[in-house]
Structure formats: structure tokens, C-alpha cells
Amino acid sequence: MSLSSTLRSRHNARSVRQNADNTLLAHLGYKPEFRREFSMFETIAFAFSIMGVCSALSATFWFPLVAGGHVGMTFGWLVPSLFVLCVVSSLAELTSAMPTSAGIYYFAAKLAPEKHMPLISWIAGWSNVTGQIALLCSIEYTAAQMVTTAIAVGTDGNVNLGLAPTYGIMLAFLFSHAIVCSAATRVIARMTFVYAFVYVGTTIGAGIALLVVSRNNGVTASEAFGSLENNTGWTNNGWAFLLSFSDAMWTLTGYDAAAHIAEEVSGAAWSSPIAMVVGVAATEVLGFFLLIGMSFSTTSVSRLLATSLSLPAGQLFLDAFGKTGMLVLWTIMMTIQWINGVTQGIDASRVTFALARDNGLPGSRWLKIVSRRTDTPVNAVWFVMFMSAVIGLFSLSATALASLSGAAVVGLYSSYAIPIFLRVTSGRKRFKPGPFSLGRFSVPIGITAVSYCLFVVVFMSFPFTQQIRQASDMNFTFVIVAAVFIFSALSWVISARWWFTGPVPNIDTSESETKAESLEGKEKEAEVNVTEQL
């Protein structure tokens, strides 16, 4: 076969996949508005990148350090990781059946009892959007903290920027991400694919380096895996150990991103769910490896907690690798955290666009506009960046990271629980699985997933200390989430219940059927052409 014939065959095969994607999207009620530029491997890279394993763990290292010490670093990561696999598997099954940017709230709407469908999809949609924007905000804030940490180390502690400058750096990151996230899908797909290799290489390299350094100046294996130090203020060590789960709960979230870019993915019914599961599994394995290295290298938990740096992980790397080594590694991690912000910005903007497309947000007419130049929802991008900046004002308090991360986790896991619960209850008989299916295991896995989601929602609202003496001891997660829920509830009671009907097809039934038949005809024609070429 000649080169031209081979290229033509590949082009025809791609057309077959895209026609199949658009046929399914038409059946779901939507017309294609994006370019399907994400291949399966690029989708996996995107799903993996959004969790930013090495930079995320460095930013949230404070949680296991305070709550469990060495046990918190290792088993505090391993235990919740097992439950997260149940959650992501359940969501992947739903994504395979209904690959649309609407994601979570679309699943909830299609599986809910018809009488309550608008209200349930409204709750799921607002929960997910809240979580997505709060997660973006917390990612940007921790990225700013990484910058202030690098400045402090680079100046030998002579320059320690406060909360206001940190917020200013966060705003600069948000602005840069607004520009990048407004770019064409192809640019984002290639960028995240290339950087996935940097993620993996940096995580493995840092883990190995820490283990090597710890051979001469580190703790024993029994200490690395079995030493529990409770610095939370709670007297119960078992509860303190549970608090160390916060690290995994914050890092292992946002993996529904592959669902929200489904309309930009080639072969979405298979590629998106596979990307979700593989992305989470890879993050869990690499994260556990890095945390083992960090645990072996932590010779004094109290010393790291007493550091003047914004992030204790910076002190750990400084002790292990010296100033130059730490700054080199930290610089790479800062770029990774920046890319993490890009992927989360894409995720948050796509679900915002999708909910606006169904008229579920204030200003929906403006938010659902797709740029003709880039074929991306530019207005939605700038909206989520602006809202993240507003939420980021909470960073002017000392409990910012815990509260922001908690709000993100609670919002997202609340939304995850709704469609999974409906999948194993009222919507069980109506659900038609896609190519990725859990089969007979879907119910037990779904029940486990819902139970874990409920645990996370309740758990993340607790303060990190038992004795509340001042405002800095409080956990403001509930305040952030409650404010949004109160606003959405009032909106529903006063107005939305009269006009919001859940997902709204943007093509009528006859047009949808005609579109589907046309696409199916083109698909069959393309298949014949591919066969002839081969």
C-alpha cells in the first residue's frame, strides 16, 4: 500500500470514529460544536494531568504531615485510593453511555424519576460547577504558594511574601490560564500530552532521589510505614488518621474532566471512560511511590511543621537536596502545577458551558457562546477564571488552603454521588451501558462509591482541630459550599422551578433523527471506503 493510500485510510478511519461520535451526540440531543482533537492517548494524558500528582502532593503535604505523620503519608493515601477507584469506575460507566460535556448533571437527569428530574439535575449541575470552580481556585492558590516558597528559599529566607502578595500571584496565574484555555482544542490536547511525560518523569525521579538520600539520612522502614504522629488537636488517633485522607481526597478529584471534554474526544464512548480509570490508577500508583520517598526522608515531622516556608514539602526537599537541587525540582513542579491549572480551567469551563447550554446558569445566553475562531467556549473560560478570583478572596485568611480544597472536594463528590446513586436505584432498569461497562459488578461498586462520596462530604466539613479557639481553627468549607447552595436553592424556589427543565436538546427531535440517520449513512460509507483501501 502506498503512503498516500495509508494516509487516506487513516483519514477515513478517523472520519468513521467522528461520525459515530456525532451520531451518538445527536441521539443525546446535541449538535456537535467542538472539534474532536483529543485522541485516546491525549485524553488519558489530560485526565492524568488534571490531578497533577507530584505538584499536588507537594502542595497538600501539610495534611498527612499534621494528621498522621508517616502513617498519614503512606496508608493515608493508599486506603482512600481504593475507594476512589470505585467512584471513577462508576462514573466511567456513565460517561461511556452518555459522552457529553454536560457530564454529571446530564447523567443525573437521564436516570432520575421524571417528576423530580429538573430539581435533581439542577442540584447536580450546581454542585459540580461549584466544585469545579473551587478546585480551580485551590489549584491556583497552591501554585502561588509554590512561587512564594521558591522566593523564600532563593533569598535564604529574607523575602517571605504574605497573604496579599500570594493572592496577587494567584490572579496572575488566573489571567495567564484564561488566555491559554481560550486557545483551540488542538493546542490544549498537544500541550497536555507532552507534559504528561514530564509529570511521570518528575514524580519517579523525585521519588527515587528521596529514597537514595534517605539511605544515609532517613528513617527506618518500620517508621516510614508505621509511625503515627497526631498533631491535629484531636485526642483520638483513629480520627486523626482519617483526617490524613484529605491529601488523597483533594488530589484524587476532578477526574470527571474526561467526561466534560467528551465532545472534543475522538471515540469518546470508549476513550473518555478509559482515560478516567487509567488517569486515576496512574496517579494513585505514582503518588504512593512519591509519598513513600517523602516518608523515608522525613526525619522530623515537627521540624517540617515549624518551617517558615509556605509549604512544608519545600522544607523537605530543601533538607534532602540542598538549595540548588530543591529549586530545580521545585521549578519543574511549579510548571506542572501551572499545566494543572490549564486542564482544570478547561474542565470547569466545559461543564459551565454545558449547564449554560441547558439554560441552567445566570447569563446562559452569553456563557454558551462558542468562539468561531477557536471553536471553544471562550466566554465560559473567562467566567470561571473571574469566579475563581472572587472565591480566592478567602485566601486572605490563614485557613485558605483547607477551606478551598474542602469546598472543591465537597462540591464535586456531592455531584458524583447523585448519578451513581440513581444508577443503582431508580435508574437501574433504564440505564443502557456503553462500550465500557461494569456488568454485574456495577451495583456493588456503585453502592461502595456512593458510601464513600457521602463519607467525604461529611468528613471534609470537620475542622482539623478539636478545640476551636480562634477563627484560624475553623474550617470554612461549609460556609463556601453553603453560600452557593443557598443561592441555587433560592434561585430554584423563586424562579428556576418555573422554567428549568433539565437538559434541553439544541436540535429538535426530527432534526436529531435526520442528523443521526445522515451521520450513520456517512459512517457506513466511510467504513466501506476504509475496507476498500485496506
PDB file of N, CA and C in Angstrom, residues 229-304:
ATOM      1  N   GLU A 229       1.959  10.144  64.076  1.00  0.00           N
ATOM      2  CA  GLU A 229       2.103  11.351  64.893  1.00  0.00           C
ATOM      3  C   GLU A 229       0.862  12.212  64.720  1.00  0.00           C
ATOM      4  N   ASN A 230       0.178  12.463  65.802  1.00  0.00           N
ATOM      5  CA  ASN A 230      -1.068  13.217  65.769  1.00  0.00           C
ATOM      6  C   ASN A 230      -0.832  14.644  66.235  1.00  0.00           C
ATOM      7  N   ASN A 231      -0.833  15.585  65.285  1.00  0.00           N
ATOM      8  CA  ASN A 231      -0.639  16.999  65.610  1.00  0.00           C
ATOM      9  C   ASN A 231      -1.899  17.823  65.320  1.00  0.00           C
ATOM     10  N   THR A 232      -3.044  17.145  65.279  1.00  0.00           N
ATOM     11  CA  THR A 232      -4.284  17.822  64.887  1.00  0.00           C
ATOM     12  C   THR A 232      -4.975  18.536  66.035  1.00  0.00           C
ATOM     13  N   GLY A 233      -4.758  18.071  67.264  1.00  0.00           N
ATOM     14  CA  GLY A 233      -5.521  18.599  68.382  1.00  0.00           C
ATOM     15  C   GLY A 233      -6.664  17.685  68.772  1.00  0.00           C
ATOM     16  N   TRP A 234      -7.014  16.738  67.875  1.00  0.00           N
ATOM     17  CA  TRP A 234      -7.998  15.718  68.219  1.00  0.00           C
ATOM     18  C   TRP A 234      -7.319  14.643  69.060  1.00  0.00           C
ATOM     19  N   THR A 235      -7.972  14.205  70.115  1.00  0.00           N
ATOM     20  CA  THR A 235      -7.351  13.230  71.014  1.00  0.00           C
ATOM     21  C   THR A 235      -7.399  11.818  70.465  1.00  0.00           C
ATOM     22  N   ASN A 236      -8.329  11.542  69.577  1.00  0.00           N
ATOM     23  CA  ASN A 236      -8.483  10.199  69.021  1.00  0.00           C
ATOM     24  C   ASN A 236      -7.556  10.024  67.819  1.00  0.00           C
ATOM     25  N   ASN A 237      -6.589   9.109  67.941  1.00  0.00           N
ATOM     26  CA  ASN A 237      -5.621   8.900  66.860  1.00  0.00           C
ATOM     27  C   ASN A 237      -6.265   8.315  65.611  1.00  0.00           C
ATOM     28  N   GLY A 238      -7.312   7.510  65.819  1.00  0.00           N
ATOM     29  CA  GLY A 238      -8.007   6.934  64.668  1.00  0.00           C
ATOM     30  C   GLY A 238      -8.650   8.021  63.811  1.00  0.00           C
ATOM     31  N   TRP A 239      -9.266   8.995  64.471  1.00  0.00           N
ATOM     32  CA  TRP A 239      -9.862  10.110  63.736  1.00  0.00           C
ATOM     33  C   TRP A 239      -8.782  10.956  63.070  1.00  0.00           C
ATOM     34  N   ALA A 240      -7.666  11.131  63.763  1.00  0.00           N
ATOM     35  CA  ALA A 240      -6.559  11.893  63.183  1.00  0.00           C
ATOM     36  C   ALA A 240      -6.057  11.215  61.906  1.00  0.00           C
ATOM     37  N   PHE A 241      -5.991   9.876  61.930  1.00  0.00           N
ATOM     38  CA  PHE A 241      -5.567   9.142  60.743  1.00  0.00           C
ATOM     39  C   PHE A 241      -6.547   9.369  59.593  1.00  0.00           C
ATOM     40  N   LEU A 242      -7.835   9.383  59.889  1.00  0.00           N
ATOM     41  CA  LEU A 242      -8.830   9.644  58.855  1.00  0.00           C
ATOM     42  C   LEU A 242      -8.643  11.035  58.252  1.00  0.00           C
ATOM     43  N   LEU A 243      -8.242  11.983  59.076  1.00  0.00           N
ATOM     44  CA  LEU A 243      -8.012  13.338  58.580  1.00  0.00           C
ATOM     45  C   LEU A 243      -6.879  13.396  57.559  1.00  0.00           C
ATOM     46  N   SER A 244      -5.961  12.435  57.648  1.00  0.00           N
ATOM     47  CA  SER A 244      -4.859  12.398  56.681  1.00  0.00           C
ATOM     48  C   SER A 244      -5.349  12.037  55.280  1.00  0.00           C
ATOM     49  N   PHE A 245      -6.589  11.531  55.181  1.00  0.00           N
ATOM     50  CA  PHE A 245      -7.167  11.210  53.874  1.00  0.00           C
ATOM     51  C   PHE A 245      -7.376  12.467  53.031  1.00  0.00           C
ATOM     52  N   SER A 246      -7.352  13.622  53.694  1.00  0.00           N
ATOM     53  CA  SER A 246      -7.613  14.884  52.986  1.00  0.00           C
ATOM     54  C   SER A 246      -6.674  15.075  51.801  1.00  0.00           C
ATOM     55  N   ASP A 247      -5.453  14.600  51.939  1.00  0.00           N
ATOM     56  CA  ASP A 247      -4.474  14.709  50.860  1.00  0.00           C
ATOM     57  C   ASP A 247      -4.980  13.996  49.611  1.00  0.00           C
ATOM     58  N   ALA A 248      -5.373  12.731  49.779  1.00  0.00           N
ATOM     59  CA  ALA A 248      -5.876  11.946  48.647  1.00  0.00           C
ATOM     60  C   ALA A 248      -7.208  12.484  48.140  1.00  0.00           C
ATOM     61  N   MET A 249      -8.047  12.953  49.077  1.00  0.00           N
ATOM     62  CA  MET A 249      -9.359  13.460  48.675  1.00  0.00           C
ATOM     63  C   MET A 249      -9.222  14.677  47.775  1.00  0.00           C
ATOM     64  N   TRP A 250      -8.234  15.528  48.052  1.00  0.00           N
ATOM     65  CA  TRP A 250      -8.051  16.725  47.231  1.00  0.00           C
ATOM     66  C   TRP A 250      -7.349  16.388  45.919  1.00  0.00           C
ATOM     67  N   THR A 251      -6.313  15.570  45.986  1.00  0.00           N
ATOM     68  CA  THR A 251      -5.550  15.245  44.781  1.00  0.00           C
ATOM     69  C   THR A 251      -6.362  14.381  43.826  1.00  0.00           C
ATOM     70  N   LEU A 252      -7.017  13.360  44.361  1.00  0.00           N
ATOM     71  CA  LEU A 252      -7.772  12.410  43.529  1.00  0.00           C
ATOM     72  C   LEU A 252      -9.193  12.908  43.329  1.00  0.00           C
ATOM     73  N   THR A 253      -9.315  14.001  42.650  1.00  0.00           N
ATOM     74  CA  THR A 253     -10.630  14.540  42.311  1.00  0.00           C
ATOM     75  C   THR A 253     -10.517  15.303  40.998  1.00  0.00           C
ATOM     76  N   GLY A 254     -11.653  15.641  40.425  1.00  0.00           N
ATOM     77  CA  GLY A 254     -11.629  16.307  39.130  1.00  0.00           C
ATOM     78  C   GLY A 254     -11.440  15.351  37.974  1.00  0.00           C
ATOM     79  N   TYR A 255     -11.450  14.036  38.266  1.00  0.00           N
ATOM     80  CA  TYR A 255     -11.210  13.052  37.203  1.00  0.00           C
ATOM     81  C   TYR A 255     -12.395  12.903  36.259  1.00  0.00           C
ATOM     82  N   ASP A 256     -13.505  13.570  36.544  1.00  0.00           N
ATOM     83  CA  ASP A 256     -14.608  13.588  35.587  1.00  0.00           C
ATOM     84  C   ASP A 256     -14.303  14.528  34.421  1.00  0.00           C
ATOM     85  N   ALA A 257     -13.107  15.096  34.415  1.00  0.00           N
ATOM     86  CA  ALA A 257     -12.708  16.009  33.337  1.00  0.00           C
ATOM     87  C   ALA A 257     -12.818  15.347  31.975  1.00  0.00           C
ATOM     88  N   ALA A 258     -12.470  14.063  31.894  1.00  0.00           N
ATOM     89  CA  ALA A 258     -12.534  13.364  30.613  1.00  0.00           C
ATOM     90  C   ALA A 258     -13.964  13.266  30.102  1.00  0.00           C
ATOM     91  N   ALA A 259     -14.932  13.303  31.036  1.00  0.00           N
ATOM     92  CA  ALA A 259     -16.341  13.324  30.632  1.00  0.00           C
ATOM     93  C   ALA A 259     -16.711  14.687  30.068  1.00  0.00           C
ATOM     94  N   HIS A 260     -16.186  15.747  30.661  1.00  0.00           N
ATOM     95  CA  HIS A 260     -16.566  17.095  30.257  1.00  0.00           C
ATOM     96  C   HIS A 260     -15.921  17.541  28.945  1.00  0.00           C
ATOM     97  N   ILE A 261     -14.889  16.833  28.503  1.00  0.00           N
ATOM     98  CA  ILE A 261     -14.318  17.144  27.185  1.00  0.00           C
ATOM     99  C   ILE A 261     -14.731  16.086  26.163  1.00  0.00           C
ATOM    100  N   ALA A 262     -15.749  15.275  26.509  1.00  0.00           N
ATOM    101  CA  ALA A 262     -16.152  14.163  25.647  1.00  0.00           C
ATOM    102  C   ALA A 262     -16.530  14.614  24.238  1.00  0.00           C
ATOM    103  N   GLU A 263     -17.082  15.819  24.111  1.00  0.00           N
ATOM    104  CA  GLU A 263     -17.472  16.316  22.785  1.00  0.00           C
ATOM    105  C   GLU A 263     -16.280  16.799  21.980  1.00  0.00           C
ATOM    106  N   GLU A 264     -15.092  16.721  22.575  1.00  0.00           N
ATOM    107  CA  GLU A 264     -13.860  17.085  21.884  1.00  0.00           C
ATOM    108  C   GLU A 264     -12.933  15.886  21.714  1.00  0.00           C
ATOM    109  N   VAL A 265     -13.459  14.696  22.034  1.00  0.00           N
ATOM    110  CA  VAL A 265     -12.666  13.461  22.018  1.00  0.00           C
ATOM    111  C   VAL A 265     -13.102  12.573  20.867  1.00  0.00           C
ATOM    112  N   SER A 266     -12.143  12.000  20.188  1.00  0.00           N
ATOM    113  CA  SER A 266     -12.428  11.036  19.125  1.00  0.00           C
ATOM    114  C   SER A 266     -12.646   9.657  19.748  1.00  0.00           C
ATOM    115  N   GLY A 267     -13.774   9.019  19.406  1.00  0.00           N
ATOM    116  CA  GLY A 267     -14.109   7.737  20.020  1.00  0.00           C
ATOM    117  C   GLY A 267     -14.455   7.908  21.484  1.00  0.00           C
ATOM    118  N   ALA A 268     -15.246   8.932  21.802  1.00  0.00           N
ATOM    119  CA  ALA A 268     -15.485   9.343  23.185  1.00  0.00           C
ATOM    120  C   ALA A 268     -16.117   8.256  24.052  1.00  0.00           C
ATOM    121  N   ALA A 269     -16.992   7.447  23.496  1.00  0.00           N
ATOM    122  CA  ALA A 269     -17.689   6.435  24.292  1.00  0.00           C
ATOM    123  C   ALA A 269     -16.724   5.409  24.885  1.00  0.00           C
ATOM    124  N   TRP A 270     -15.557   5.288  24.302  1.00  0.00           N
ATOM    125  CA  TRP A 270     -14.539   4.373  24.822  1.00  0.00           C
ATOM    126  C   TRP A 270     -13.338   5.123  25.396  1.00  0.00           C
ATOM    127  N   SER A 271     -12.876   6.138  24.682  1.00  0.00           N
ATOM    128  CA  SER A 271     -11.666   6.856  25.098  1.00  0.00           C
ATOM    129  C   SER A 271     -11.844   7.595  26.418  1.00  0.00           C
ATOM    130  N   SER A 272     -12.968   8.290  26.598  1.00  0.00           N
ATOM    131  CA  SER A 272     -13.180   9.079  27.815  1.00  0.00           C
ATOM    132  C   SER A 272     -13.229   8.217  29.075  1.00  0.00           C
ATOM    133  N   PRO A 273     -14.033   7.137  29.113  1.00  0.00           N
ATOM    134  CA  PRO A 273     -14.051   6.311  30.334  1.00  0.00           C
ATOM    135  C   PRO A 273     -12.717   5.630  30.620  1.00  0.00           C
ATOM    136  N   ILE A 274     -12.043   5.171  29.568  1.00  0.00           N
ATOM    137  CA  ILE A 274     -10.733   4.549  29.773  1.00  0.00           C
ATOM    138  C   ILE A 274      -9.752   5.566  30.337  1.00  0.00           C
ATOM    139  N   ALA A 275      -9.802   6.791  29.816  1.00  0.00           N
ATOM    140  CA  ALA A 275      -8.911   7.848  30.307  1.00  0.00           C
ATOM    141  C   ALA A 275      -9.156   8.137  31.782  1.00  0.00           C
ATOM    142  N   MET A 276     -10.397   8.136  32.201  1.00  0.00           N
ATOM    143  CA  MET A 276     -10.730   8.399  33.599  1.00  0.00           C
ATOM    144  C   MET A 276     -10.117   7.349  34.522  1.00  0.00           C
ATOM    145  N   VAL A 277     -10.324   6.080  34.175  1.00  0.00           N
ATOM    146  CA  VAL A 277      -9.831   4.993  35.028  1.00  0.00           C
ATOM    147  C   VAL A 277      -8.310   4.920  35.011  1.00  0.00           C
ATOM    148  N   VAL A 278      -7.712   4.996  33.829  1.00  0.00           N
ATOM    149  CA  VAL A 278      -6.253   4.913  33.718  1.00  0.00           C
ATOM    150  C   VAL A 278      -5.600   6.127  34.388  1.00  0.00           C
ATOM    151  N   GLY A 279      -6.187   7.307  34.207  1.00  0.00           N
ATOM    152  CA  GLY A 279      -5.629   8.510  34.813  1.00  0.00           C
ATOM    153  C   GLY A 279      -5.592   8.427  36.327  1.00  0.00           C
ATOM    154  N   VAL A 280      -6.684   7.949  36.924  1.00  0.00           N
ATOM    155  CA  VAL A 280      -6.739   7.815  38.381  1.00  0.00           C
ATOM    156  C   VAL A 280      -5.775   6.737  38.864  1.00  0.00           C
ATOM    157  N   ALA A 281      -5.779   5.582  38.211  1.00  0.00           N
ATOM    158  CA  ALA A 281      -4.904   4.482  38.627  1.00  0.00           C
ATOM    159  C   ALA A 281      -3.429   4.886  38.556  1.00  0.00           C
ATOM    160  N   ALA A 282      -3.047   5.564  37.483  1.00  0.00           N
ATOM    161  CA  ALA A 282      -1.657   6.004  37.335  1.00  0.00           C
ATOM    162  C   ALA A 282      -1.290   7.015  38.407  1.00  0.00           C
ATOM    163  N   THR A 283      -2.206   7.925  38.704  1.00  0.00           N
ATOM    164  CA  THR A 283      -1.955   8.929  39.746  1.00  0.00           C
ATOM    165  C   THR A 283      -1.793   8.261  41.103  1.00  0.00           C
ATOM    166  N   GLU A 284      -2.607   7.268  41.385  1.00  0.00           N
ATOM    167  CA  GLU A 284      -2.531   6.586  42.674  1.00  0.00           C
ATOM    168  C   GLU A 284      -1.209   5.851  42.841  1.00  0.00           C
ATOM    169  N   VAL A 285      -0.788   5.153  41.803  1.00  0.00           N
ATOM    170  CA  VAL A 285       0.468   4.393  41.884  1.00  0.00           C
ATOM    171  C   VAL A 285       1.663   5.331  42.025  1.00  0.00           C
ATOM    172  N   LEU A 286       1.738   6.335  41.162  1.00  0.00           N
ATOM    173  CA  LEU A 286       2.856   7.274  41.212  1.00  0.00           C
ATOM    174  C   LEU A 286       2.851   8.089  42.503  1.00  0.00           C
ATOM    175  N   GLY A 287       1.656   8.466  42.949  1.00  0.00           N
ATOM    176  CA  GLY A 287       1.549   9.227  44.185  1.00  0.00           C
ATOM    177  C   GLY A 287       2.024   8.431  45.389  1.00  0.00           C
ATOM    178  N   PHE A 288       1.658   7.164  45.426  1.00  0.00           N
ATOM    179  CA  PHE A 288       2.075   6.307  46.541  1.00  0.00           C
ATOM    180  C   PHE A 288       3.586   6.146  46.556  1.00  0.00           C
ATOM    181  N   PHE A 289       4.165   6.007  45.360  1.00  0.00           N
ATOM    182  CA  PHE A 289       5.624   5.867  45.267  1.00  0.00           C
ATOM    183  C   PHE A 289       6.324   7.125  45.768  1.00  0.00           C
ATOM    184  N   LEU A 290       5.838   8.285  45.350  1.00  0.00           N
ATOM    185  CA  LEU A 290       6.452   9.546  45.786  1.00  0.00           C
ATOM    186  C   LEU A 290       6.296   9.742  47.288  1.00  0.00           C
ATOM    187  N   LEU A 291       5.131   9.424  47.829  1.00  0.00           N
ATOM    188  CA  LEU A 291       4.890   9.597  49.263  1.00  0.00           C
ATOM    189  C   LEU A 291       5.750   8.654  50.103  1.00  0.00           C
ATOM    190  N   ILE A 292       6.039   7.478  49.571  1.00  0.00           N
ATOM    191  CA  ILE A 292       6.954   6.563  50.277  1.00  0.00           C
ATOM    192  C   ILE A 292       8.324   7.224  50.399  1.00  0.00           C
ATOM    193  N   GLY A 293       8.794   7.808  49.284  1.00  0.00           N
ATOM    194  CA  GLY A 293      10.079   8.513  49.323  1.00  0.00           C
ATOM    195  C   GLY A 293      10.058   9.682  50.287  1.00  0.00           C
ATOM    196  N   MET A 294       8.965  10.416  50.330  1.00  0.00           N
ATOM    197  CA  MET A 294       8.836  11.556  51.236  1.00  0.00           C
ATOM    198  C   MET A 294       8.791  11.087  52.687  1.00  0.00           C
ATOM    199  N   SER A 295       8.144   9.954  52.922  1.00  0.00           N
ATOM    200  CA  SER A 295       8.065   9.426  54.286  1.00  0.00           C
ATOM    201  C   SER A 295       9.437   8.979  54.787  1.00  0.00           C
ATOM    202  N   PHE A 296      10.182   8.283  53.941  1.00  0.00           N
ATOM    203  CA  PHE A 296      11.522   7.834  54.333  1.00  0.00           C
ATOM    204  C   PHE A 296      12.456   9.010  54.590  1.00  0.00           C
ATOM    205  N   SER A 297      12.237  10.112  53.887  1.00  0.00           N
ATOM    206  CA  SER A 297      13.132  11.272  54.014  1.00  0.00           C
ATOM    207  C   SER A 297      12.732  12.223  55.137  1.00  0.00           C
ATOM    208  N   THR A 298      11.566  12.021  55.716  1.00  0.00           N
ATOM    209  CA  THR A 298      11.106  12.904  56.799  1.00  0.00           C
ATOM    210  C   THR A 298      11.681  12.412  58.130  1.00  0.00           C
ATOM    211  N   THR A 299      12.736  13.046  58.561  1.00  0.00           N
ATOM    212  CA  THR A 299      13.372  12.632  59.827  1.00  0.00           C
ATOM    213  C   THR A 299      12.734  13.305  61.037  1.00  0.00           C
ATOM    214  N   SER A 300      12.051  14.421  60.802  1.00  0.00           N
ATOM    215  CA  SER A 300      11.397  15.130  61.902  1.00  0.00           C
ATOM    216  C   SER A 300      10.122  15.804  61.399  1.00  0.00           C
ATOM    217  N   VAL A 301       8.986  15.263  61.792  1.00  0.00           N
ATOM    218  CA  VAL A 301       7.702  15.846  61.400  1.00  0.00           C
ATOM    219  C   VAL A 301       7.559  17.242  61.996  1.00  0.00           C
ATOM    220  N   SER A 302       7.948  17.394  63.241  1.00  0.00           N
ATOM    221  CA  SER A 302       7.802  18.684  63.924  1.00  0.00           C
ATOM    222  C   SER A 302       8.640  19.774  63.244  1.00  0.00           C
ATOM    223  N   ARG A 303       9.826  19.394  62.731  1.00  0.00           N
ATOM    224  CA  ARG A 303      10.675  20.379  62.048  1.00  0.00           C
ATOM    225  C   ARG A 303       9.976  20.879  60.782  1.00  0.00           C
ATOM    226  N   LEU A 304       9.365  19.987  60.025  1.00  0.00           N
ATOM    227  CA  LEU A 304       8.692  20.400  58.792  1.00  0.00           C
ATOM    228  C   LEU A 304       7.472  21.264  59.094  1.00  0.00           C
TER     229      LEU A 304
END
